[in-house]
CSV table of N, CA and C in Angstrom, one decimal:
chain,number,residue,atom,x,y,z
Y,1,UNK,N,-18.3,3.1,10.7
Y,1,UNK,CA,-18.2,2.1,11.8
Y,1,UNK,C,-16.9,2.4,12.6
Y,2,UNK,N,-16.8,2.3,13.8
Y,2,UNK,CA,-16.4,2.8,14.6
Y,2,UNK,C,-15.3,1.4,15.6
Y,3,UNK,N,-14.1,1.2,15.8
Y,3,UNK,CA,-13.9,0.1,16.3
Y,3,UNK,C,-13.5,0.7,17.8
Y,4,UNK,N,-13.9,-0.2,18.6
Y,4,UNK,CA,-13.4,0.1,20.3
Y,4,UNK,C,-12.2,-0.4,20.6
Y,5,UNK,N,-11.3,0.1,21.1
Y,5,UNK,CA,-9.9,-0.3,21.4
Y,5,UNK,C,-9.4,0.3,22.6
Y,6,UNK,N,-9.3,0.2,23.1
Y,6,UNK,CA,-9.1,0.4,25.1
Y,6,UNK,C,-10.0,1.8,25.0
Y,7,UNK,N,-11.0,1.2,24.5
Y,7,UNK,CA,-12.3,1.8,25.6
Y,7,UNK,C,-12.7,3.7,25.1
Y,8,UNK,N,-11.6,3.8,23.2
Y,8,UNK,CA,-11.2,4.4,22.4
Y,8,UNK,C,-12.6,4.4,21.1
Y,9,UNK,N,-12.9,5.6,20.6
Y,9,UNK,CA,-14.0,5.0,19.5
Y,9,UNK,C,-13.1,5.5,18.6
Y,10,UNK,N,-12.3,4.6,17.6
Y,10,UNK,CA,-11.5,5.0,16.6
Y,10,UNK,C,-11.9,4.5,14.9
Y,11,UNK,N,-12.6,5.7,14.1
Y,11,UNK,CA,-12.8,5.3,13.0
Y,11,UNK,C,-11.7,4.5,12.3
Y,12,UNK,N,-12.0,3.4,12.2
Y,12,UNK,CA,-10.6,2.7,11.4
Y,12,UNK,C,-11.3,1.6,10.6
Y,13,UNK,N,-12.0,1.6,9.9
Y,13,UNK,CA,-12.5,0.5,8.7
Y,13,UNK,C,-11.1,-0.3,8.0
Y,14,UNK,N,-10.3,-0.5,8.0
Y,14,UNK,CA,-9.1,-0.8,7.3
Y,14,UNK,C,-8.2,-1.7,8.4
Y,15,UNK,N,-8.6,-2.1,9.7
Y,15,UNK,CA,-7.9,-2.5,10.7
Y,15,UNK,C,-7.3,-3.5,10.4
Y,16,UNK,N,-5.6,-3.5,10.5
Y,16,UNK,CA,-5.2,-4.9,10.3
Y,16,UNK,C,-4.7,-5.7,11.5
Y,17,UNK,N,-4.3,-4.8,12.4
Y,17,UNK,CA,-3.6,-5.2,13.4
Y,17,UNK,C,-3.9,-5.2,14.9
Y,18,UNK,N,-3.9,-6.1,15.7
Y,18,UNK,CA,-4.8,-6.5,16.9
Y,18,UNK,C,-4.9,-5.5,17.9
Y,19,UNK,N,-4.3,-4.6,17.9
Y,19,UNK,CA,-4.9,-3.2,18.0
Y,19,UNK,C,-4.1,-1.6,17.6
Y,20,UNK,N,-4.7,-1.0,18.2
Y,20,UNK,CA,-4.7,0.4,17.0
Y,20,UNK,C,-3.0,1.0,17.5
Y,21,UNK,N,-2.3,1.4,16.6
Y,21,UNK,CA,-0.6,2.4,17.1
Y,21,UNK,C,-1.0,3.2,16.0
Y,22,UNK,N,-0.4,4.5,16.6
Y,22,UNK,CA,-0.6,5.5,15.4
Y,22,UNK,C,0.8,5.3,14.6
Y,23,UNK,N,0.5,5.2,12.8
Y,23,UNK,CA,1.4,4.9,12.4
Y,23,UNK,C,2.2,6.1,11.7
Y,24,UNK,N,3.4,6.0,11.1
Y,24,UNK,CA,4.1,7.0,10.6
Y,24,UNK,C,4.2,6.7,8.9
Y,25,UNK,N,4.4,7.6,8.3
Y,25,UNK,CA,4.4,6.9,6.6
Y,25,UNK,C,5.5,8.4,6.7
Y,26,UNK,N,6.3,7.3,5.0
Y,26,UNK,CA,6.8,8.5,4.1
Y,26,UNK,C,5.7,9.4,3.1
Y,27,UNK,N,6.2,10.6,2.8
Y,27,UNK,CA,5.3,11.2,2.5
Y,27,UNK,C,5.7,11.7,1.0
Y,28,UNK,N,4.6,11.8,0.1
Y,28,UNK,CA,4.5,12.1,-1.0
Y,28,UNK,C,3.6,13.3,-1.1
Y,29,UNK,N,3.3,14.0,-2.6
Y,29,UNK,CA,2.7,15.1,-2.6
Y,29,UNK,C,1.0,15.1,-2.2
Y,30,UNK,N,0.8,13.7,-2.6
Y,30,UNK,CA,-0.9,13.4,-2.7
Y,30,UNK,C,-1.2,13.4,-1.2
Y,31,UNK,N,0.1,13.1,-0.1
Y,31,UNK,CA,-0.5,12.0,0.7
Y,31,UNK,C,0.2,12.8,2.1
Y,32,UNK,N,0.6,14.2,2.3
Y,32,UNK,CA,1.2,14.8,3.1
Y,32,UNK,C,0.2,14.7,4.4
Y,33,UNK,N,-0.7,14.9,4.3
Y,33,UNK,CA,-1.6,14.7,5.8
Y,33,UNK,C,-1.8,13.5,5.9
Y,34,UNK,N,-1.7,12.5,5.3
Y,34,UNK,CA,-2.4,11.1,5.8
Y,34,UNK,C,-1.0,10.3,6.5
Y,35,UNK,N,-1.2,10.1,7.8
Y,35,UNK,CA,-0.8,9.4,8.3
Y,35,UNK,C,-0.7,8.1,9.2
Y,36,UNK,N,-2.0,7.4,8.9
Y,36,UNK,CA,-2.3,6.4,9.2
Y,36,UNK,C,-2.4,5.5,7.8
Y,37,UNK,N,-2.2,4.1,7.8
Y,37,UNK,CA,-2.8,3.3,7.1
Y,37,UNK,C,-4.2,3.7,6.1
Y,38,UNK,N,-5.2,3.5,7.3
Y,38,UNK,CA,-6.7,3.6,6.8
Y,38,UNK,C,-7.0,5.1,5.9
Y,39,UNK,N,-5.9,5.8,6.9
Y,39,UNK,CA,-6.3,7.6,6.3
Y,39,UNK,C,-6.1,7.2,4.9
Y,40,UNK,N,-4.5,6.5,4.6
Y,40,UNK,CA,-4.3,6.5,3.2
Y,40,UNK,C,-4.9,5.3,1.9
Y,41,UNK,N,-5.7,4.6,2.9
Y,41,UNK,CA,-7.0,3.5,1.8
Y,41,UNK,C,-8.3,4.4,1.5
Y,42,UNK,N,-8.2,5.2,2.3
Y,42,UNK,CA,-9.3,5.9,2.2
Y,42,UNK,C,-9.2,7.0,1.1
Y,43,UNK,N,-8.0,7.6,1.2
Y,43,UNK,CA,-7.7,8.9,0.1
Y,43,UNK,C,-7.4,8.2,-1.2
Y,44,UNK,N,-7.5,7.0,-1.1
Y,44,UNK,CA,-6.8,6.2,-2.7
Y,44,UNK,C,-8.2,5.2,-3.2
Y,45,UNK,N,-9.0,5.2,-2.0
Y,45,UNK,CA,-10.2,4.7,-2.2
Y,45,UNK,C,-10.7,6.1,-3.2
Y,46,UNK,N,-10.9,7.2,-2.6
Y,46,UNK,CA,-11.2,8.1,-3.0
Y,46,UNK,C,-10.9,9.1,-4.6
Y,47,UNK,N,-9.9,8.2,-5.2
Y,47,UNK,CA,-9.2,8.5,-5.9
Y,47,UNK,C,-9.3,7.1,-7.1
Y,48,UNK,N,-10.1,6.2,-6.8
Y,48,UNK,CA,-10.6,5.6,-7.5
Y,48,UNK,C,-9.8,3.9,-7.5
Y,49,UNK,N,-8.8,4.1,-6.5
Y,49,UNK,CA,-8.1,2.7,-5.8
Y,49,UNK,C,-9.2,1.7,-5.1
Y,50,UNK,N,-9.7,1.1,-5.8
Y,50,UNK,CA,-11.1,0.5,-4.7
Y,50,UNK,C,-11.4,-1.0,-4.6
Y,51,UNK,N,-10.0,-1.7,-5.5
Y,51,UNK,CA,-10.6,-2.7,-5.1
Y,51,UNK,C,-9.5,-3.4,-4.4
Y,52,UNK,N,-9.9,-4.3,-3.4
Y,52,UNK,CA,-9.0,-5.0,-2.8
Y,52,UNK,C,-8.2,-6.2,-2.7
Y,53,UNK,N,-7.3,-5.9,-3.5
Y,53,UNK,CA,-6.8,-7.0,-4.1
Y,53,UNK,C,-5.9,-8.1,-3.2
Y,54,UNK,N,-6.4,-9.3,-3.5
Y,54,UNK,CA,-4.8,-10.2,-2.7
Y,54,UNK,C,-4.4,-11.2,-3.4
Y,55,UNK,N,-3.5,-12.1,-3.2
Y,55,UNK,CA,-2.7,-12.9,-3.6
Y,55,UNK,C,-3.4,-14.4,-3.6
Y,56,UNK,N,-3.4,-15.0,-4.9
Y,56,UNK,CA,-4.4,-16.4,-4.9
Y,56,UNK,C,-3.5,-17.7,-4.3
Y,57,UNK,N,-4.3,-18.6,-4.4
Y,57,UNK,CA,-3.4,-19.7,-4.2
Y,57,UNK,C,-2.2,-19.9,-5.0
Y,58,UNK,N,-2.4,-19.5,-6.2
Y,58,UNK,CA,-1.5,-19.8,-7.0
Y,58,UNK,C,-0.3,-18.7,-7.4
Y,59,UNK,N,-0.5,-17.7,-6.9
Y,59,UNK,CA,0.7,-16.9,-6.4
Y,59,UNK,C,0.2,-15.5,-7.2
Y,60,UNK,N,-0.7,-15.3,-7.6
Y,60,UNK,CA,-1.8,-14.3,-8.6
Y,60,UNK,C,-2.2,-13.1,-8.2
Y,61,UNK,N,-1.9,-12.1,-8.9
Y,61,UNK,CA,-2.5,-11.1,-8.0
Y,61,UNK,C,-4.1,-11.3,-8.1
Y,62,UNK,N,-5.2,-11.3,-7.4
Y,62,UNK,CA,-6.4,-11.6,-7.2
Y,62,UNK,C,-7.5,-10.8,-7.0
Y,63,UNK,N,-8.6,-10.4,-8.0
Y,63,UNK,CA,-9.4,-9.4,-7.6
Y,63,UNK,C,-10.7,-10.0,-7.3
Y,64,UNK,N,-11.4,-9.8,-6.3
Y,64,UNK,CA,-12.8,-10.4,-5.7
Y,64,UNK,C,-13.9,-10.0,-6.8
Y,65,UNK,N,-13.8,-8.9,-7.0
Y,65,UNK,CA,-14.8,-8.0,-7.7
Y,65,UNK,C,-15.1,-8.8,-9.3
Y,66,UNK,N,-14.2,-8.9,-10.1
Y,66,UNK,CA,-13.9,-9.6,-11.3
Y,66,UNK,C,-13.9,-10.8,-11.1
Y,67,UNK,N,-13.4,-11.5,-9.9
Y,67,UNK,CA,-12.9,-13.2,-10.1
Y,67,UNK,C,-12.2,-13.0,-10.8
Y,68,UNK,N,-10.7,-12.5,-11.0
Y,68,UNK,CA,-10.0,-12.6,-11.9
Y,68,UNK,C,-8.7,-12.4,-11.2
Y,69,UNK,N,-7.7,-13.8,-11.5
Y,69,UNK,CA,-6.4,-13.3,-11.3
Y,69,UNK,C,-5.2,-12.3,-12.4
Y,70,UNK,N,-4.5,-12.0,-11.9
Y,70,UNK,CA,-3.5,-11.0,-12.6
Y,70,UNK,C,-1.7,-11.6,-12.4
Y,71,UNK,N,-1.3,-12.0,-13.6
Y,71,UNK,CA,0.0,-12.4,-13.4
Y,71,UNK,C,0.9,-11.4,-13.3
Y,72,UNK,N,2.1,-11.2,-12.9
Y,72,UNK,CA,3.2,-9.9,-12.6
Y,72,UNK,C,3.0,-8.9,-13.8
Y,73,UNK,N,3.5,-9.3,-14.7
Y,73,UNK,CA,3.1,-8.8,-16.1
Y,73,UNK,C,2.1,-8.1,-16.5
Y,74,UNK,N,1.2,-7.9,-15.9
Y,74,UNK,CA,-0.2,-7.5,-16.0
Y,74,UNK,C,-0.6,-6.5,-14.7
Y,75,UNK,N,0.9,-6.1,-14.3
Y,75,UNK,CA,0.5,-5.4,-12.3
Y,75,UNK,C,1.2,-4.2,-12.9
Y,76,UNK,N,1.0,-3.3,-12.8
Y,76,UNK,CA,1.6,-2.1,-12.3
Y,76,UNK,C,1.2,-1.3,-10.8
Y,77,UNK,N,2.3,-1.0,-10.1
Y,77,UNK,CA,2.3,-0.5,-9.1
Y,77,UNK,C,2.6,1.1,-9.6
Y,78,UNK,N,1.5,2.0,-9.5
Y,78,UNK,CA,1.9,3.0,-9.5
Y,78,UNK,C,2.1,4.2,-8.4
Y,79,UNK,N,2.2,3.5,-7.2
Y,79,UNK,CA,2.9,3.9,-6.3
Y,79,UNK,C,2.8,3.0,-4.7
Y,80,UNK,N,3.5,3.3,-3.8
Y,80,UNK,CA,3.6,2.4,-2.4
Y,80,UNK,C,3.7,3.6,-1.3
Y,81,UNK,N,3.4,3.1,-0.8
Y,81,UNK,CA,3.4,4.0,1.0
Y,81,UNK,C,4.1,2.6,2.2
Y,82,UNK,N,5.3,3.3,2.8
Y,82,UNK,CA,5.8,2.3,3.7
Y,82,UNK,C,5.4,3.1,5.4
Y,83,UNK,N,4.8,2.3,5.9
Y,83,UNK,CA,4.0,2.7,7.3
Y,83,UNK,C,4.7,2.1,8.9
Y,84,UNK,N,5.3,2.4,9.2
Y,84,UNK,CA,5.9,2.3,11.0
Y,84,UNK,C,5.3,2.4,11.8
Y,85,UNK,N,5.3,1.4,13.1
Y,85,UNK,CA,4.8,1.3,14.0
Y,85,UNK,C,5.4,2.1,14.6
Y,86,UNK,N,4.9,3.4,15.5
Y,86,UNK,CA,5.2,4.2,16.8
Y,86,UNK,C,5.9,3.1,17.8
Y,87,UNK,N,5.5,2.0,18.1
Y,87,UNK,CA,6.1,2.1,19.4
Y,87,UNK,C,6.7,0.6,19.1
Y,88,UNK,N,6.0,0.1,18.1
Y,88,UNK,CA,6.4,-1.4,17.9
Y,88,UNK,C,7.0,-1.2,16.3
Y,89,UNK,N,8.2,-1.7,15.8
Y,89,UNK,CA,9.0,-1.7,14.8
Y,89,UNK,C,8.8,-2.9,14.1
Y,90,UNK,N,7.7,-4.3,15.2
Y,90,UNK,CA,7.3,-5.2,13.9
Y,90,UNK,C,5.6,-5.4,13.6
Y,91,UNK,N,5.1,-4.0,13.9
Y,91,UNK,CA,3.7,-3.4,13.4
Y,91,UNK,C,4.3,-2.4,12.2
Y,92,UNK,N,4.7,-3.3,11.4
Y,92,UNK,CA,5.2,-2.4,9.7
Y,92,UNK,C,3.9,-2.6,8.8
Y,93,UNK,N,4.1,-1.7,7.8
Y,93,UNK,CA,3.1,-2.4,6.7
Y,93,UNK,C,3.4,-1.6,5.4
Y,94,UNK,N,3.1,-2.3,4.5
Y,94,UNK,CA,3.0,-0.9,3.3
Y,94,UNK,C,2.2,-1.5,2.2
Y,95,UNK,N,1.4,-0.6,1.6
Y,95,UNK,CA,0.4,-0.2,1.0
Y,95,UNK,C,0.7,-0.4,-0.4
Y,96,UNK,N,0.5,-0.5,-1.6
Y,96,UNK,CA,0.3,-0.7,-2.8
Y,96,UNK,C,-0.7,-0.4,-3.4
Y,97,UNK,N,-0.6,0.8,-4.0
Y,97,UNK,CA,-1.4,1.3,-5.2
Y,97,UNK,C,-1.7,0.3,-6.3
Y,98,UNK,N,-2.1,0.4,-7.1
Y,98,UNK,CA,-2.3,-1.1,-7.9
Y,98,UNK,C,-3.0,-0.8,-9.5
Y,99,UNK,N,-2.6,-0.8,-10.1
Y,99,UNK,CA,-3.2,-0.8,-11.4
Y,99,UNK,C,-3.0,-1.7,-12.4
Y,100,UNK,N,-4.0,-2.6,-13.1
Y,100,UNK,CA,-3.8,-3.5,-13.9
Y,100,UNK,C,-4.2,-3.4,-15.3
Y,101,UNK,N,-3.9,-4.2,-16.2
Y,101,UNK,CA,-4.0,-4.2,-17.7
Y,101,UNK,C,-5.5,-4.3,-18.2
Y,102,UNK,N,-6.2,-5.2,-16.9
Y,102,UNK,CA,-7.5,-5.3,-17.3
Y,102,UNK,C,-8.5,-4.1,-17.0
Y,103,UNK,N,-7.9,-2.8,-16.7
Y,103,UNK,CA,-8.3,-1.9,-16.1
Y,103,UNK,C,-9.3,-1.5,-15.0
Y,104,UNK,N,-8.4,-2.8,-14.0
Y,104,UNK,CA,-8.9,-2.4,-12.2
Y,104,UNK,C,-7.9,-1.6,-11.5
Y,105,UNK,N,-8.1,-0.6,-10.6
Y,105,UNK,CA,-7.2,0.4,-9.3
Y,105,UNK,C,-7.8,-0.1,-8.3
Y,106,UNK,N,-6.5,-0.7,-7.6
Y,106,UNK,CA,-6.7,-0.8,-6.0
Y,106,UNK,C,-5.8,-1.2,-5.2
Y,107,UNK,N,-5.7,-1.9,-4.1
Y,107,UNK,CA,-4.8,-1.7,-3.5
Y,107,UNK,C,-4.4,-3.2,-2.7
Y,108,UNK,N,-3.0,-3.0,-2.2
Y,108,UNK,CA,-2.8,-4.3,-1.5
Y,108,UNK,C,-2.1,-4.1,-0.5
Y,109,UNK,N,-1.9,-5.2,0.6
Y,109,UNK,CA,-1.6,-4.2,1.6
Y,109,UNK,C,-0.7,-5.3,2.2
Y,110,UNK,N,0.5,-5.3,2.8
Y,110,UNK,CA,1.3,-6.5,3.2
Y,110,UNK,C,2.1,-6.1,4.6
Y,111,UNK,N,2.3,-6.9,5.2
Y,111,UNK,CA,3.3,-5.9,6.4
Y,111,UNK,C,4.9,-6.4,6.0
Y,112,UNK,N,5.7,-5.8,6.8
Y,112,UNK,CA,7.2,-6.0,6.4
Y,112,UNK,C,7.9,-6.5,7.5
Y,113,UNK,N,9.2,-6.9,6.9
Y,113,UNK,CA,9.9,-7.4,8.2
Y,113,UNK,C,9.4,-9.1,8.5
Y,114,UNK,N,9.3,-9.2,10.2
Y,114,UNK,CA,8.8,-10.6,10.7
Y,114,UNK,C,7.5,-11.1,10.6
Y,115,UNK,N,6.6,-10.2,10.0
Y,115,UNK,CA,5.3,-10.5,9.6
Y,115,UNK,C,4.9,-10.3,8.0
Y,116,UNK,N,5.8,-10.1,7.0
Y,116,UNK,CA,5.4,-10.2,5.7
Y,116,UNK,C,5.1,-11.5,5.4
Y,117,UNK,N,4.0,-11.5,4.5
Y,117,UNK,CA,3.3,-12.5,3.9
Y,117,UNK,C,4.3,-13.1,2.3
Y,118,UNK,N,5.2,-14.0,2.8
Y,118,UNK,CA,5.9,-14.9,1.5
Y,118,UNK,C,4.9,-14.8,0.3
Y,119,UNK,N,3.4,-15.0,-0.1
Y,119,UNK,CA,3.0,-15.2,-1.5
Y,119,UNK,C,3.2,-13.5,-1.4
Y,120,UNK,N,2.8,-12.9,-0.9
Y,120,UNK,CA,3.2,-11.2,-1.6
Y,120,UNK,C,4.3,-10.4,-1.8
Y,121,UNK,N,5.1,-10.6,-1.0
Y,121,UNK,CA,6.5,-10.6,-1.4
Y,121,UNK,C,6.9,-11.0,-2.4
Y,122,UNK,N,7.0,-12.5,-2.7
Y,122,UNK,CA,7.3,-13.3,-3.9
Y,122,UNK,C,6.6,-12.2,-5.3
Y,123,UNK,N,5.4,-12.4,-5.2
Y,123,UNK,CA,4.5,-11.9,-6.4
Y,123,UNK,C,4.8,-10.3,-6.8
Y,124,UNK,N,5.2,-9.4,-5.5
Y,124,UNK,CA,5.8,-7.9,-5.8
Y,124,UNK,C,7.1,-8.3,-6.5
Y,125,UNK,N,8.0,-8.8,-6.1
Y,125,UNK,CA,9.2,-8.7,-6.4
Y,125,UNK,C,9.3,-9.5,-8.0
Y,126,UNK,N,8.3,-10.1,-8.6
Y,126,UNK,CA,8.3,-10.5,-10.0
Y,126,UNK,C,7.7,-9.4,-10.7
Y,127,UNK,N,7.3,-8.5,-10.2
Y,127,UNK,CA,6.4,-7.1,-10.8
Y,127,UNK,C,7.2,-6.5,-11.3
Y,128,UNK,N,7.3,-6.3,-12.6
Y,128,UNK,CA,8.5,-5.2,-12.9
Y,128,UNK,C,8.3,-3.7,-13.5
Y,129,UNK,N,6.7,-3.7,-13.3
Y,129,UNK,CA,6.6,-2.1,-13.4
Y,129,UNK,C,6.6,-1.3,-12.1
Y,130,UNK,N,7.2,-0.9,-11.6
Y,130,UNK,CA,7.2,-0.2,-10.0
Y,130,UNK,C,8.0,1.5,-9.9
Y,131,UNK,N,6.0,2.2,-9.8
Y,131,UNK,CA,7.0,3.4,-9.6
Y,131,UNK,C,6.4,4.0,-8.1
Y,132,UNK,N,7.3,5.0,-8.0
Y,132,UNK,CA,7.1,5.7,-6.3
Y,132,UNK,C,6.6,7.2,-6.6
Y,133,UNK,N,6.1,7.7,-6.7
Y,133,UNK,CA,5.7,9.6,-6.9
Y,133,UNK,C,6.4,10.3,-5.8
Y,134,UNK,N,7.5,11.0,-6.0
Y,134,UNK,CA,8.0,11.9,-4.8
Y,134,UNK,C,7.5,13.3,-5.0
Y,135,UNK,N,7.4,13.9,-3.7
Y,135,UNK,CA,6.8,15.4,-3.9
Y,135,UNK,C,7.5,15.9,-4.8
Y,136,UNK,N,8.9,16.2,-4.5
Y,136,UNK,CA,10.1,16.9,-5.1
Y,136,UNK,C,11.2,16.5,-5.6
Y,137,UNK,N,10.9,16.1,-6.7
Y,137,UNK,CA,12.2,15.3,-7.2
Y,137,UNK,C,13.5,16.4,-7.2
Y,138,UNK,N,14.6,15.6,-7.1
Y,138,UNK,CA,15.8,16.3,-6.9
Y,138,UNK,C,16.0,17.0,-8.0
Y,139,UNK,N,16.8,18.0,-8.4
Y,139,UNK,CA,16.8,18.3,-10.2
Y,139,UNK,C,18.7,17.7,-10.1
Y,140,UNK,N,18.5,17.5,-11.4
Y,140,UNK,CA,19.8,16.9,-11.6
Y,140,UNK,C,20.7,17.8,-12.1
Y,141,UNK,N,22.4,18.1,-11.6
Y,141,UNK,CA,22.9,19.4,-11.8
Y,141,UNK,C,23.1,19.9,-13.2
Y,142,UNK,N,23.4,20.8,-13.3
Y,142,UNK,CA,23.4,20.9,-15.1
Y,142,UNK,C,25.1,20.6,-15.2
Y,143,UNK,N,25.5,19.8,-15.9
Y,143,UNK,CA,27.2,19.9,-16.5
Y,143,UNK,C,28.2,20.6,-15.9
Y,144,UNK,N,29.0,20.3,-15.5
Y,144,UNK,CA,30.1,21.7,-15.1
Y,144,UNK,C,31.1,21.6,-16.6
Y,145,UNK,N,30.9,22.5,-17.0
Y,145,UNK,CA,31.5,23.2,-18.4
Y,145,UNK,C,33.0,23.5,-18.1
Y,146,UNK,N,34.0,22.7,-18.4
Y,146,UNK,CA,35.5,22.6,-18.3
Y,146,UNK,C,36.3,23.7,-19.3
């Protein structure tokens, strides 16, 4: 499916924002060519990240698929993508890999800055498993021998 945007046919199933900016992300090793949003739901869809998770009334992380909420304790994030608007700096967003105890992968998706969503913020920041994948981790020096 195809959305029209000044008159544009831009594959973007994943649309959050009232119209399309090409976005920028930091890059990891999995994720070097994806540079949109959608590119990167799609390579984590692909990857077995599929369900779409959000935040319940009661502050929960929330899976449709299950009907089942997930308290912090039960979230692992095993990795995030932070996404920039080209031309607008409060078209942010970032992405959440998502893996839980009850053994669902998926993803969640929140913007940053003046448009973050308070129940997802709150509910990330009680998560205390949070990790990031860097292409190249730095090597740490060996000792200087005195």
């Amino acid at each position: 499916m195809a959305v029209d945007i000044y008159h544009k046919q831009i594959p973007d199933p994943c649309f959050l924002f009232s119209h399309y900016k090409r976005l920028t992300m930091q890059t990891n090793s999995k994720t070097d060519n994806m540079q949109t949003l959608s590119e990167c739901i799609n390579k984590l869809v692909m990857d077995g990240y599929d369900v779409d998770f959000k935040i319940d009334e009661k502050g929960k992380l929330y899976s449709p698929r299950k009907e089942k909420s997930y308290s912090p304790e039960k979230v692992h994030i095993v990795n995030f993508f932070r996404f920039e608007g080209a031309s607008d700096p409060d078209e942010n967003a970032i992405l959440y890999a998502i893996e839980t105890d009850g053994g669902e992968k998926g993803t969640l998706t929140d913007a940053y800055g003046a448009y973050a969503d308070a129940k997802v913020s709150k509910f990330i920041q009680m998560v205390e498993d949070i990790s990031k994948k860097t292409p190249n981790p730095i090597p740490k020096p060996d000792p200087v021998m005195h």
